[in-house]
Amino acid sequence: MATQLAKQADQGRILSEAVVRIAACWRLTNEQLGAILGLSSATASRLRSGSVRLDRSGKEFELGQYLVRLFRSLDALMGSDDAASISWLKTANLDLGGRPIDLVRSIRGLSDVADYVDDYRAQV
């Protein structure tokens, strides 16, 4: 039982650190990061400082996993060029019906954008 709790805490730490790194790479504000994860701006700030971690049993953990999935797929498409990824996120996309950076603020939008990038990546 104790090992299971330690494993879950470790998963929360790892995902939290990954999400914070993505936010830094994509220059997301605390408000944007919070909206993506379903957290307040203040909680997003505490996540960045390391005083809060994503909880394995919470919805924010699942949304963090989607964000990592999107990051990894977009990073592979853009050849690890953060500036190109940021540009893609901030540019209107006719297929998606808006700017990806705005769409990922909802659960449905985050899922749709991640699926779109994965589908595009599969064609390459």
Short mmCIF file of C-alpha atoms in Angstrom, two decimals:
data_model
loop_
_atom_site.label_atom_id
_atom_site.label_comp_id
_atom_site.label_asym_id
_atom_site.label_seq_id
_atom_site.Cartn_x
_atom_site.Cartn_y
_atom_site.Cartn_z
CA MET A 1 0.00 0.00 0.00
CA ALA A 2 2.78 2.43 0.92
CA THR A 3 4.61 1.63 -2.31
CA GLN A 4 1.47 2.33 -4.33
CA LEU A 5 1.07 5.75 -2.67
CA ALA A 6 4.74 6.54 -3.28
CA LYS A 7 4.36 5.54 -6.94
CA GLN A 8 1.32 7.79 -7.36
CA ALA A 9 3.11 10.71 -5.67
CA ASP A 10 6.08 10.19 -7.98
CA GLN A 11 3.78 10.22 -11.04
CA GLY A 12 2.28 13.47 -9.81
CA ARG A 13 5.72 15.02 -9.39
CA ILE A 14 6.91 13.90 -12.81
CA LEU A 15 3.80 15.09 -14.64
CA SER A 16 3.79 18.38 -12.73
CA GLU A 17 7.38 19.05 -13.74
CA ALA A 18 6.64 18.17 -17.37
CA VAL A 19 3.61 20.48 -17.47
CA VAL A 20 5.63 23.33 -15.97
CA ARG A 21 8.35 22.83 -18.59
CA ILE A 22 5.77 22.85 -21.39
CA ALA A 23 4.29 26.06 -20.01
CA ALA A 24 7.76 27.62 -20.02
CA CYS A 25 8.54 26.42 -23.58
CA TRP A 26 5.24 27.71 -24.92
CA ARG A 27 5.38 30.88 -22.78
CA LEU A 28 1.97 30.21 -21.24
CA THR A 29 0.73 32.61 -18.58
CA ASN A 30 -0.57 31.27 -15.28
CA GLU A 31 -4.07 32.11 -16.48
CA GLN A 32 -3.59 30.11 -19.70
CA LEU A 33 -2.02 27.15 -17.89
CA GLY A 34 -4.76 27.19 -15.29
CA ALA A 35 -7.47 27.26 -17.96
CA ILE A 36 -5.93 24.30 -19.76
CA LEU A 37 -5.68 22.23 -16.56
CA GLY A 38 -8.89 23.45 -14.97
CA LEU A 39 -7.06 25.28 -12.19
CA SER A 40 -7.11 28.83 -10.92
CA SER A 41 -4.29 31.18 -11.92
CA ALA A 42 -3.07 31.13 -8.32
CA THR A 43 -2.91 27.33 -8.27
CA ALA A 44 -1.09 27.37 -11.63
CA SER A 45 1.42 29.77 -10.07
CA ARG A 46 1.90 27.40 -7.13
CA LEU A 47 2.33 24.53 -9.58
CA ARG A 48 5.11 26.45 -11.30
CA SER A 49 6.83 27.15 -7.99
CA GLY A 50 6.63 23.48 -7.01
CA SER A 51 4.48 23.99 -3.93
CA VAL A 52 1.54 22.17 -5.61
CA ARG A 53 1.61 18.95 -7.62
CA LEU A 54 -0.95 17.42 -9.91
CA ASP A 55 -2.95 14.78 -8.07
CA ARG A 56 -3.22 11.41 -9.80
CA SER A 57 -6.88 11.14 -8.85
CA GLY A 58 -7.81 14.61 -10.15
CA LYS A 59 -9.08 15.76 -13.52
CA GLU A 60 -6.12 18.15 -13.79
CA PHE A 61 -3.79 15.11 -13.92
CA GLU A 62 -5.63 13.72 -16.94
CA LEU A 63 -5.61 17.12 -18.64
CA GLY A 64 -1.88 17.38 -17.92
CA GLN A 65 -1.39 14.06 -19.68
CA TYR A 66 -3.25 15.41 -22.73
CA LEU A 67 -1.05 18.51 -22.68
CA VAL A 68 2.09 16.35 -22.64
CA ARG A 69 0.68 14.28 -25.51
CA LEU A 70 0.04 17.44 -27.53
CA PHE A 71 3.48 18.81 -26.74
CA ARG A 72 5.27 15.62 -27.76
CA SER A 73 3.38 15.31 -31.04
CA LEU A 74 3.77 18.97 -31.97
CA ASP A 75 7.44 18.91 -30.96
CA ALA A 76 8.04 15.94 -33.27
CA LEU A 77 6.28 17.68 -36.17
CA MET A 78 8.13 20.94 -35.65
CA GLY A 79 11.55 19.34 -35.21
CA SER A 80 11.89 20.56 -31.60
CA ASP A 81 11.58 24.18 -32.74
CA ASP A 82 9.73 25.89 -29.88
CA ALA A 83 9.25 29.10 -31.87
CA ALA A 84 7.55 27.15 -34.68
CA SER A 85 5.31 25.38 -32.15
CA ILE A 86 4.33 28.67 -30.53
CA SER A 87 3.60 30.17 -33.94
CA TRP A 88 1.40 27.19 -34.86
CA LEU A 89 -0.46 27.41 -31.56
CA LYS A 90 -1.18 31.13 -32.00
CA THR A 91 -2.21 30.98 -35.67
CA ALA A 92 -5.83 30.45 -36.70
CA ASN A 93 -6.42 26.94 -38.00
CA LEU A 94 -9.30 26.51 -40.44
CA ASP A 95 -9.59 22.76 -39.78
CA LEU A 96 -9.91 23.28 -36.03
CA GLY A 97 -12.04 26.41 -36.30
CA GLY A 98 -9.83 28.71 -34.25
CA ARG A 99 -6.43 29.26 -32.72
CA PRO A 100 -5.18 26.07 -31.04
CA ILE A 101 -3.95 28.07 -28.02
CA ASP A 102 -7.53 29.23 -27.43
CA LEU A 103 -9.12 25.86 -28.14
CA VAL A 104 -7.00 23.94 -25.61
CA ARG A 105 -8.64 25.92 -22.80
CA SER A 106 -11.54 23.44 -22.84
CA ILE A 107 -11.38 19.69 -22.35
CA ARG A 108 -12.98 19.07 -25.73
CA GLY A 109 -10.66 21.55 -27.42
CA LEU A 110 -7.53 20.04 -25.85
CA SER A 111 -8.64 16.59 -26.97
CA ASP A 112 -9.50 17.81 -30.49
CA VAL A 113 -6.20 19.65 -30.95
CA ALA A 114 -4.18 16.67 -29.65
CA ASP A 115 -6.10 14.32 -31.97
CA TYR A 116 -5.60 16.71 -34.91
CA VAL A 117 -1.84 16.88 -34.39
CA ASP A 118 -1.62 13.11 -33.90
CA ASP A 119 -3.62 12.52 -37.08
CA TYR A 120 -1.44 14.91 -39.06
CA ARG A 121 1.67 13.29 -37.64
CA ALA A 122 0.43 9.85 -38.72
CA GLN A 123 0.26 11.05 -42.35
CA VAL A 124 3.88 12.14 -42.43
#
